[in-house]
PDB file of C-alpha atoms and ligand atoms in Angstrom:
ATOM      1  CA  MET X   1      47.917-122.291  42.791  1.00  0.00           C
ATOM      2  CA  ARG X   2      50.616-120.869  45.057  1.00  0.00           C
ATOM      3  CA  ILE X   3      52.822-123.297  47.177  1.00  0.00           C
ATOM      4  CA  GLU X   4      51.329-122.255  50.425  1.00  0.00           C
ATOM      5  CA  GLU X   5      47.794-122.735  49.148  1.00  0.00           C
ATOM      6  CA  ARG X   6      48.763-126.249  48.019  1.00  0.00           C
ATOM      7  CA  PHE X   7      50.206-126.913  51.502  1.00  0.00           C
ATOM      8  CA  PHE X   8      46.781-126.148  53.017  1.00  0.00           C
ATOM      9  CA  GLN X   9      45.141-128.542  50.610  1.00  0.00           C
ATOM     10  CA  LEU X  10      47.089-131.291  52.513  1.00  0.00           C
ATOM     11  CA  ALA X  11      45.198-130.692  55.735  1.00  0.00           C
ATOM     12  CA  GLU X  12      43.135-133.486  57.032  1.00  0.00           C
ATOM     13  CA  ASN X  13      39.497-133.146  55.931  1.00  0.00           C
ATOM     14  CA  LEU X  14      37.294-135.846  57.309  1.00  0.00           C
ATOM     15  CA  ILE X  15      33.631-136.886  57.630  1.00  0.00           C
ATOM     16  CA  ILE X  16      32.282-139.045  60.518  1.00  0.00           C
ATOM     17  CA  LEU X  17      29.142-140.992  59.790  1.00  0.00           C
ATOM     18  CA  GLY X  18      26.885-143.293  61.793  1.00  0.00           C
ATOM     19  CA  PRO X  19      23.405-143.605  63.319  1.00  0.00           C
ATOM     20  CA  PRO X  20      22.264-141.481  66.183  1.00  0.00           C
ATOM     21  CA  GLY X  21      24.116-142.540  69.344  1.00  0.00           C
ATOM     22  CA  ALA X  22      26.962-144.296  67.509  1.00  0.00           C
ATOM     23  CA  GLY X  23      29.379-141.974  69.199  1.00  0.00           C
ATOM     24  CA  LYS X  24      30.166-139.597  66.299  1.00  0.00           C
ATOM     25  CA  GLY X  25      30.308-136.538  68.569  1.00  0.00           C
ATOM     26  CA  THR X  26      32.403-138.314  71.281  1.00  0.00           C
ATOM     27  CA  GLN X  27      34.921-139.598  68.649  1.00  0.00           C
ATOM     28  CA  ALA X  28      34.983-136.367  66.531  1.00  0.00           C
ATOM     29  CA  VAL X  29      36.006-134.297  69.604  1.00  0.00           C
ATOM     30  CA  ARG X  30      38.844-136.702  70.297  1.00  0.00           C
ATOM     31  CA  ILE X  31      40.036-136.996  66.622  1.00  0.00           C
ATOM     32  CA  ALA X  32      39.874-133.282  66.162  1.00  0.00           C
ATOM     33  CA  ASP X  33      41.917-132.769  69.271  1.00  0.00           C
ATOM     34  CA  ARG X  34      44.547-135.324  68.230  1.00  0.00           C
ATOM     35  CA  LEU X  35      44.922-133.955  64.565  1.00  0.00           C
ATOM     36  CA  GLY X  36      44.593-130.266  65.512  1.00  0.00           C
ATOM     37  CA  ILE X  37      41.619-129.856  63.193  1.00  0.00           C
ATOM     38  CA  GLN X  38      38.205-128.212  63.695  1.00  0.00           C
ATOM     39  CA  HIS X  39      35.148-130.238  64.732  1.00  0.00           C
ATOM     40  CA  ILE X  40      32.163-129.019  62.714  1.00  0.00           C
ATOM     41  CA  SER X  41      28.905-130.550  64.107  1.00  0.00           C
ATOM     42  CA  THR X  42      25.686-129.511  62.324  1.00  0.00           C
ATOM     43  CA  GLY X  43      23.752-130.700  65.423  1.00  0.00           C
ATOM     44  CA  ASP X  44      25.798-128.355  67.592  1.00  0.00           C
ATOM     45  CA  LEU X  45      25.428-125.524  65.267  1.00  0.00           C
ATOM     46  CA  LEU X  46      21.632-125.980  65.113  1.00  0.00           C
ATOM     47  CA  ARG X  47      21.282-126.302  68.862  1.00  0.00           C
ATOM     48  CA  GLU X  48      23.372-123.082  69.260  1.00  0.00           C
ATOM     49  CA  ALA X  49      21.022-121.290  66.824  1.00  0.00           C
ATOM     50  CA  VAL X  50      17.968-122.680  68.790  1.00  0.00           C
ATOM     51  CA  SER X  51      19.269-121.415  72.142  1.00  0.00           C
ATOM     52  CA  GLU X  52      20.117-118.048  70.596  1.00  0.00           C
ATOM     53  CA  GLY X  53      16.566-117.813  69.206  1.00  0.00           C
ATOM     54  CA  THR X  54      17.732-116.889  65.685  1.00  0.00           C
ATOM     55  CA  GLU X  55      15.431-117.154  62.715  1.00  0.00           C
ATOM     56  CA  LEU X  56      17.317-120.317  61.567  1.00  0.00           C
ATOM     57  CA  GLY X  57      17.092-121.826  65.075  1.00  0.00           C
ATOM     58  CA  ASN X  58      13.301-121.175  65.361  1.00  0.00           C
ATOM     59  CA  LYS X  59      12.880-122.916  61.977  1.00  0.00           C
ATOM     60  CA  ALA X  60      15.070-125.829  62.893  1.00  0.00           C
ATOM     61  CA  GLU X  61      13.696-126.463  66.315  1.00  0.00           C
ATOM     62  CA  GLU X  62      10.265-127.936  65.302  1.00  0.00           C
ATOM     63  CA  PHE X  63      12.072-130.561  63.044  1.00  0.00           C
ATOM     64  CA  MET X  64      14.704-131.391  65.626  1.00  0.00           C
ATOM     65  CA  ASN X  65      12.149-131.982  68.478  1.00  0.00           C
ATOM     66  CA  LYS X  66      10.122-134.406  66.284  1.00  0.00           C
ATOM     67  CA  GLY X  67      13.336-136.246  65.269  1.00  0.00           C
ATOM     68  CA  LEU X  68      13.071-135.136  61.716  1.00  0.00           C
ATOM     69  CA  LEU X  69      15.813-133.766  59.477  1.00  0.00           C
ATOM     70  CA  VAL X  70      16.025-130.001  59.039  1.00  0.00           C
ATOM     71  CA  PRO X  71      15.493-129.047  55.353  1.00  0.00           C
ATOM     72  CA  ASP X  72      18.571-129.451  53.150  1.00  0.00           C
ATOM     73  CA  GLU X  73      18.681-125.794  52.060  1.00  0.00           C
ATOM     74  CA  VAL X  74      18.967-124.536  55.646  1.00  0.00           C
ATOM     75  CA  ILE X  75      21.783-127.072  56.412  1.00  0.00           C
ATOM     76  CA  LEU X  76      23.664-126.321  53.110  1.00  0.00           C
ATOM     77  CA  GLY X  77      23.713-122.581  53.726  1.00  0.00           C
ATOM     78  CA  MET X  78      25.047-123.062  57.167  1.00  0.00           C
ATOM     79  CA  ILE X  79      27.874-125.565  56.010  1.00  0.00           C
ATOM     80  CA  SER X  80      28.852-123.407  53.086  1.00  0.00           C
ATOM     81  CA  ASP X  81      29.233-120.403  55.459  1.00  0.00           C
ATOM     82  CA  ARG X  82      31.279-122.538  57.827  1.00  0.00           C
ATOM     83  CA  LEU X  83      33.598-123.945  55.197  1.00  0.00           C
ATOM     84  CA  SER X  84      34.032-120.497  53.621  1.00  0.00           C
ATOM     85  CA  GLY X  85      35.400-119.224  56.916  1.00  0.00           C
ATOM     86  CA  ASP X  86      38.676-120.238  58.420  1.00  0.00           C
ATOM     87  CA  ALA X  87      38.631-124.039  57.765  1.00  0.00           C
ATOM     88  CA  SER X  88      41.998-124.246  55.907  1.00  0.00           C
ATOM     89  CA  GLY X  89      43.636-126.049  58.800  1.00  0.00           C
ATOM     90  CA  GLY X  90      41.405-129.103  58.360  1.00  0.00           C
ATOM     91  CA  TRP X  91      38.127-130.292  59.670  1.00  0.00           C
ATOM     92  CA  ILE X  92      35.961-133.225  60.657  1.00  0.00           C
ATOM     93  CA  LEU X  93      32.248-132.944  59.758  1.00  0.00           C
ATOM     94  CA  ASP X  94      29.976-134.633  62.169  1.00  0.00           C
ATOM     95  CA  GLY X  95      26.140-135.020  61.418  1.00  0.00           C
ATOM     96  CA  PHE X  96      26.663-133.862  57.870  1.00  0.00           C
ATOM     97  CA  PRO X  97      25.960-134.966  55.154  1.00  0.00           C
ATOM     98  CA  ARG X  98      22.916-137.033  56.034  1.00  0.00           C
ATOM     99  CA  THR X  99      20.965-137.013  52.804  1.00  0.00           C
ATOM    100  CA  LEU X 100      22.122-137.888  49.295  1.00  0.00           C
ATOM    101  CA  ALA X 101      21.387-134.318  48.205  1.00  0.00           C
ATOM    102  CA  GLN X 102      23.641-132.975  51.026  1.00  0.00           C
ATOM    103  CA  ALA X 103      26.437-135.371  49.981  1.00  0.00           C
ATOM    104  CA  GLU X 104      26.218-134.356  46.352  1.00  0.00           C
ATOM    105  CA  ALA X 105      26.094-130.630  47.245  1.00  0.00           C
ATOM    106  CA  LEU X 106      29.210-131.065  49.510  1.00  0.00           C
ATOM    107  CA  SER X 107      31.099-132.641  46.666  1.00  0.00           C
ATOM    108  CA  SER X 108      30.346-129.805  44.399  1.00  0.00           C
ATOM    109  CA  LEU X 109      31.246-127.237  47.106  1.00  0.00           C
ATOM    110  CA  LEU X 110      34.646-128.985  47.794  1.00  0.00           C
ATOM    111  CA  GLU X 111      35.342-129.161  44.078  1.00  0.00           C
ATOM    112  CA  GLU X 112      34.621-125.520  43.559  1.00  0.00           C
ATOM    113  CA  LYS X 113      36.928-124.692  46.556  1.00  0.00           C
ATOM    114  CA  GLU X 114      39.622-127.181  45.474  1.00  0.00           C
ATOM    115  CA  ILE X 115      39.487-128.882  48.836  1.00  0.00           C
ATOM    116  CA  GLU X 116      40.179-132.670  49.049  1.00  0.00           C
ATOM    117  CA  LEU X 117      38.142-134.984  51.274  1.00  0.00           C
ATOM    118  CA  GLU X 118      40.616-137.583  52.678  1.00  0.00           C
ATOM    119  CA  LYS X 119      38.402-140.126  54.482  1.00  0.00           C
ATOM    120  CA  VAL X 120      34.833-140.914  55.522  1.00  0.00           C
ATOM    121  CA  ILE X 121      34.719-142.800  58.894  1.00  0.00           C
ATOM    122  CA  LEU X 122      31.634-144.879  59.437  1.00  0.00           C
ATOM    123  CA  ILE X 123      31.082-145.817  63.113  1.00  0.00           C
ATOM    124  CA  ASP X 124      29.117-149.100  62.900  1.00  0.00           C
ATOM    125  CA  VAL X 125      27.172-149.993  66.101  1.00  0.00           C
ATOM    126  CA  ASP X 126      24.704-152.709  66.996  1.00  0.00           C
ATOM    127  CA  PRO X 127      21.225-151.010  66.710  1.00  0.00           C
ATOM    128  CA  ASP X 128      20.151-152.516  70.097  1.00  0.00           C
ATOM    129  CA  LEU X 129      22.797-150.364  71.856  1.00  0.00           C
ATOM    130  CA  LEU X 130      21.759-147.102  70.335  1.00  0.00           C
ATOM    131  CA  VAL X 131      18.441-146.412  72.259  1.00  0.00           C
ATOM    132  CA  LYS X 132      20.098-147.201  75.551  1.00  0.00           C
ATOM    133  CA  ARG X 133      23.097-144.955  74.775  1.00  0.00           C
ATOM    134  CA  LEU X 134      20.881-142.025  73.681  1.00  0.00           C
ATOM    135  CA  THR X 135      18.224-142.121  76.451  1.00  0.00           C
ATOM    136  CA  GLY X 136      21.220-142.439  78.992  1.00  0.00           C
ATOM    137  CA  ARG X 137      23.122-139.522  77.561  1.00  0.00           C
ATOM    138  CA  ARG X 138      23.568-136.332  79.585  1.00  0.00           C
ATOM    139  CA  VAL X 139      25.120-133.126  78.251  1.00  0.00           C
ATOM    140  CA  CYS X 140      26.575-130.141  79.975  1.00  0.00           C
ATOM    141  CA  ASP X 141      24.321-127.024  79.329  1.00  0.00           C
ATOM    142  CA  SER X 142      27.372-124.865  79.528  1.00  0.00           C
ATOM    143  CA  CYS X 143      30.298-126.426  77.759  1.00  0.00           C
ATOM    144  CA  GLY X 144      28.466-129.228  75.863  1.00  0.00           C
ATOM    145  CA  ALA X 145      30.586-132.059  77.240  1.00  0.00           C
ATOM    146  CA  VAL X 146      28.854-135.430  76.747  1.00  0.00           C
ATOM    147  CA  TYR X 147      28.347-138.100  79.450  1.00  0.00           C
ATOM    148  CA  ASN X 148      26.285-141.222  79.977  1.00  0.00           C
ATOM    149  CA  VAL X 149      24.438-142.411  83.115  1.00  0.00           C
ATOM    150  CA  ALA X 150      26.132-145.873  82.536  1.00  0.00           C
ATOM    151  CA  THR X 151      29.483-144.310  83.466  1.00  0.00           C
ATOM    152  CA  LEU X 152      28.578-141.416  85.582  1.00  0.00           C
ATOM    153  CA  PRO X 153      28.854-141.825  89.356  1.00  0.00           C
ATOM    154  CA  GLU X 154      25.388-141.945  90.849  1.00  0.00           C
ATOM    155  CA  ASP X 155      23.559-138.584  91.483  1.00  0.00           C
ATOM    156  CA  THR X 156      26.168-136.556  89.488  1.00  0.00           C
ATOM    157  CA  LYS X 157      24.400-133.394  88.461  1.00  0.00           C
ATOM    158  CA  LYS X 158      27.309-131.236  87.535  1.00  0.00           C
ATOM    159  CA  CYS X 159      29.798-131.273  84.669  1.00  0.00           C
ATOM    160  CA  GLU X 160      33.223-132.377  85.905  1.00  0.00           C
ATOM    161  CA  LYS X 161      34.975-130.069  83.350  1.00  0.00           C
ATOM    162  CA  CYS X 162      33.170-126.760  84.096  1.00  0.00           C
ATOM    163  CA  GLY X 163      30.624-127.310  86.810  1.00  0.00           C
ATOM    164  CA  GLY X 164      27.693-126.658  84.380  1.00  0.00           C
ATOM    165  CA  LYS X 165      24.342-128.404  84.809  1.00  0.00           C
ATOM    166  CA  LEU X 166      23.906-131.834  83.233  1.00  0.00           C
ATOM    167  CA  ILE X 167      20.734-132.064  81.156  1.00  0.00           C
ATOM    168  CA  THR X 168      18.969-134.523  78.853  1.00  0.00           C
ATOM    169  CA  ARG X 169      18.657-133.299  75.194  1.00  0.00           C
ATOM    170  CA  ASP X 170      15.034-132.524  74.172  1.00  0.00           C
ATOM    171  CA  ASP X 171      15.358-135.157  71.356  1.00  0.00           C
ATOM    172  CA  ASP X 172      16.643-138.015  73.537  1.00  0.00           C
ATOM    173  CA  THR X 173      13.259-139.209  74.669  1.00  0.00           C
ATOM    174  CA  GLU X 174      12.688-142.842  73.660  1.00  0.00           C
ATOM    175  CA  GLU X 175      10.006-141.922  71.183  1.00  0.00           C
ATOM    176  CA  THR X 176      12.047-139.386  69.316  1.00  0.00           C
ATOM    177  CA  VAL X 177      15.132-141.558  69.386  1.00  0.00           C
ATOM    178  CA  ARG X 178      13.178-144.305  67.610  1.00  0.00           C
ATOM    179  CA  GLN X 179      11.991-141.733  65.061  1.00  0.00           C
ATOM    180  CA  ARG X 180      15.626-140.533  64.473  1.00  0.00           C
ATOM    181  CA  LEU X 181      16.886-144.071  63.953  1.00  0.00           C
ATOM    182  CA  GLU X 182      14.079-144.604  61.340  1.00  0.00           C
ATOM    183  CA  VAL X 183      15.009-141.392  59.630  1.00  0.00           C
ATOM    184  CA  TYR X 184      18.605-142.497  59.576  1.00  0.00           C
ATOM    185  CA  ARG X 185      17.735-145.776  57.977  1.00  0.00           C
ATOM    186  CA  LYS X 186      15.604-144.145  55.269  1.00  0.00           C
ATOM    187  CA  GLN X 187      17.402-140.958  54.479  1.00  0.00           C
ATOM    188  CA  THR X 188      21.061-141.289  55.617  1.00  0.00           C
ATOM    189  CA  SER X 189      21.876-144.956  54.578  1.00  0.00           C
ATOM    190  CA  PRO X 190      22.144-144.008  50.951  1.00  0.00           C
ATOM    191  CA  VAL X 191      25.000-141.558  51.950  1.00  0.00           C
ATOM    192  CA  ILE X 192      27.080-144.633  53.107  1.00  0.00           C
ATOM    193  CA  ASP X 193      26.719-146.198  49.623  1.00  0.00           C
ATOM    194  CA  PHE X 194      27.586-142.804  48.058  1.00  0.00           C
ATOM    195  CA  TYR X 195      30.975-142.748  49.928  1.00  0.00           C
ATOM    196  CA  GLU X 196      31.614-146.461  49.468  1.00  0.00           C
ATOM    197  CA  GLU X 197      31.642-145.818  45.754  1.00  0.00           C
ATOM    198  CA  THR X 198      34.246-143.061  46.092  1.00  0.00           C
ATOM    199  CA  GLY X 199      36.560-145.535  47.943  1.00  0.00           C
ATOM    200  CA  LEU X 200      36.970-143.177  50.821  1.00  0.00           C
ATOM    201  CA  LEU X 201      34.789-145.002  53.362  1.00  0.00           C
ATOM    202  CA  VAL X 202      36.349-146.893  56.272  1.00  0.00           C
ATOM    203  CA  SER X 203      34.062-148.754  58.616  1.00  0.00           C
ATOM    204  CA  ILE X 204      35.073-148.940  62.266  1.00  0.00           C
ATOM    205  CA  ASP X 205      33.440-151.276  64.898  1.00  0.00           C
ATOM    206  CA  GLY X 206      31.800-148.867  67.392  1.00  0.00           C
ATOM    207  CA  ASN X 207      30.602-151.501  69.837  1.00  0.00           C
ATOM    208  CA  SER X 208      33.711-151.403  71.963  1.00  0.00           C
ATOM    209  CA  GLY X 209      35.027-148.883  74.469  1.00  0.00           C
ATOM    210  CA  ILE X 210      35.597-145.176  73.512  1.00  0.00           C
ATOM    211  CA  GLU X 211      39.422-145.320  73.753  1.00  0.00           C
ATOM    212  CA  ASP X 212      39.667-148.464  71.574  1.00  0.00           C
ATOM    213  CA  ILE X 213      37.488-146.909  68.904  1.00  0.00           C
ATOM    214  CA  THR X 214      39.637-143.750  68.833  1.00  0.00           C
ATOM    215  CA  SER X 215      42.783-145.897  68.526  1.00  0.00           C
ATOM    216  CA  ASN X 216      41.296-147.846  65.589  1.00  0.00           C
ATOM    217  CA  VAL X 217      40.272-144.659  63.883  1.00  0.00           C
ATOM    218  CA  MET X 218      43.717-143.156  64.262  1.00  0.00           C
ATOM    219  CA  GLU X 219      45.306-146.293  62.808  1.00  0.00           C
ATOM    220  CA  GLU X 220      43.085-145.965  59.765  1.00  0.00           C
ATOM    221  CA  LEU X 221      44.111-142.403  59.346  1.00  0.00           C
ATOM    222  CA  ALA X 222      47.872-143.054  59.731  1.00  0.00           C
TER     223      ALA X 222
HETATM  224  P1  AP5 D 301      22.866-134.551  65.770  1.00  0.00           P
HETATM  225  O1  AP5 D 301      23.251-133.762  66.996  1.00  0.00           O
HETATM  226  O2  AP5 D 301      23.823-134.657  64.704  1.00  0.00           O
HETATM  227  O3  AP5 D 301      22.328-135.899  66.305  1.00  0.00           O
HETATM  228  P2  AP5 D 301      22.607-137.400  65.834  1.00  0.00           P
HETATM  229  O4  AP5 D 301      23.095-137.671  64.541  1.00  0.00           O
HETATM  230  O5  AP5 D 301      21.320-138.030  66.136  1.00  0.00           O
HETATM  231  O6  AP5 D 301      23.785-137.940  66.715  1.00  0.00           O
HETATM  232  P3  AP5 D 301      23.804-137.810  68.201  1.00  0.00           P
HETATM  233  O7  AP5 D 301      24.437-136.500  68.592  1.00  0.00           O
HETATM  234  O8  AP5 D 301      22.596-138.155  68.792  1.00  0.00           O
HETATM  235  O9  AP5 D 301      24.860-139.069  68.504  1.00  0.00           O
HETATM  236  P4  AP5 D 301      26.398-139.265  68.378  1.00  0.00           P
HETATM  237  O10 AP5 D 301      26.587-140.273  67.401  1.00  0.00           O
HETATM  238  O11 AP5 D 301      27.097-137.990  68.239  1.00  0.00           O
HETATM  239  O12 AP5 D 301      26.675-139.935  69.810  1.00  0.00           O
HETATM  240  P5  AP5 D 301      27.453-139.355  71.128  1.00  0.00           P
HETATM  241  O13 AP5 D 301      28.857-139.259  70.824  1.00  0.00           O
HETATM  242  O14 AP5 D 301      26.764-138.162  71.654  1.00  0.00           O
HETATM  243  O15 AP5 D 301      21.525-134.008  65.158  1.00  0.00           O
HETATM  244  C1  AP5 D 301      20.408-133.591  66.022  1.00  0.00           C
HETATM  245  C2  AP5 D 301      19.305-133.155  65.084  1.00  0.00           C
HETATM  246  O16 AP5 D 301      19.653-131.981  64.388  1.00  0.00           O
HETATM  247  C3  AP5 D 301      18.897-134.183  63.949  1.00  0.00           C
HETATM  248  O17 AP5 D 301      17.867-135.101  64.463  1.00  0.00           O
HETATM  249  C4  AP5 D 301      18.227-133.154  63.022  1.00  0.00           C
HETATM  250  O18 AP5 D 301      17.024-132.764  63.343  1.00  0.00           O
HETATM  251  C5  AP5 D 301      19.176-132.046  63.112  1.00  0.00           C
HETATM  252  N1  AP5 D 301      20.301-132.164  62.082  1.00  0.00           N
HETATM  253  C6  AP5 D 301      21.673-132.127  62.436  1.00  0.00           C
HETATM  254  N2  AP5 D 301      22.459-132.257  61.333  1.00  0.00           N
HETATM  255  C7  AP5 D 301      21.550-132.271  60.258  1.00  0.00           C
HETATM  256  C8  AP5 D 301      21.761-132.388  58.868  1.00  0.00           C
HETATM  257  N3  AP5 D 301      23.019-132.484  58.317  1.00  0.00           N
HETATM  258  N4  AP5 D 301      20.606-132.339  58.033  1.00  0.00           N
HETATM  259  C9  AP5 D 301      19.397-132.266  58.600  1.00  0.00           C
HETATM  260  N5  AP5 D 301      19.178-132.148  59.905  1.00  0.00           N
HETATM  261  C10 AP5 D 301      20.256-132.144  60.763  1.00  0.00           C
HETATM  262  O19 AP5 D 301      27.165-140.612  72.082  1.00  0.00           O
HETATM  263  C11 AP5 D 301      25.955-140.950  72.564  1.00  0.00           C
HETATM  264  C12 AP5 D 301      25.978-141.410  73.987  1.00  0.00           C
HETATM  265  O20 AP5 D 301      26.747-142.708  74.043  1.00  0.00           O
HETATM  266  C13 AP5 D 301      26.675-140.512  74.915  1.00  0.00           C
HETATM  267  O21 AP5 D 301      26.130-140.648  76.182  1.00  0.00           O
HETATM  268  C14 AP5 D 301      28.192-141.161  74.974  1.00  0.00           C
HETATM  269  O22 AP5 D 301      28.832-140.835  76.212  1.00  0.00           O
HETATM  270  C15 AP5 D 301      27.853-142.626  74.769  1.00  0.00           C
HETATM  271  N6  AP5 D 301      28.962-143.358  74.109  1.00  0.00           N
HETATM  272  C16 AP5 D 301      29.624-142.859  72.957  1.00  0.00           C
HETATM  273  N7  AP5 D 301      30.503-143.808  72.557  1.00  0.00           N
HETATM  274  C17 AP5 D 301      30.308-144.827  73.408  1.00  0.00           C
HETATM  275  C18 AP5 D 301      30.955-146.187  73.531  1.00  0.00           C
HETATM  276  N8  AP5 D 301      31.987-146.524  72.654  1.00  0.00           N
HETATM  277  N9  AP5 D 301      30.618-146.966  74.425  1.00  0.00           N
HETATM  278  C19 AP5 D 301      29.521-146.614  75.315  1.00  0.00           C
HETATM  279  N10 AP5 D 301      28.950-145.422  75.345  1.00  0.00           N
HETATM  280  C20 AP5 D 301      29.342-144.516  74.360  1.00  0.00           C
END
């Protein structure tokens, strides 16, 4: 391996795990910004495909709206393409892997590409908070910025970053949120054990404020 190739292997490559509403997206954006790495969210990539009406998006939409996981083969193709592109400066994966099969496939892919995974950050949140956070979430339909009615000034309808419209995600209804939490418990929990065994997992208390959580994550990464 050439010296410059080895240098790129030292980039920060991270995974952020946690239940729906734990604040993975909120934290991933902040961590990516601080470290100068890419934020790769499978949820965002899928929603983009749905809004563009691509074949992948049409296939994914029915699973997403029911709170179910999109089939592994669809997700794996998407991630493999993304990591084969310009990802040498480091990345944080958000929303992936969320089945044991995805975690194993990612390990093989990274091994094949000689990329090292540095840390897996688990955001641990009291389950009672999750439904409230998700049903109160509002997202900008233009830039994707994430807000919550708990902290938005009353009657705010526009994004403070770009002026876009604030909307509720189709899968943030209470019924679908409960289904997503059940899917997490059954299908994604084994991924936590998988990374615990690798010794890469760090658990962060996600019950406090956004700023405190970011500081705690950055301390773990230092
Ligand atoms: P995805 O978009 O990944 O959804 P998710 O995992 O359910 O996670 P969320 O985006 O809902 O929550 P988050 O943890 O990012 O929380 P956020 O920061 O927004 O996936 C959606 C769907 O796509 C899946 O259901 C599935 O169908 C499909 N999919 C995606 N990836 C897949 C994969 N790998 N395999 C198969 N299918 C896949 O925060 C939530 C709210 O809380 C916000 O309002 C925020 O402002 C607020 N908040 C955040 N932190 C705090 C805090 N510390 N205190 C108070 N409020 C906070």
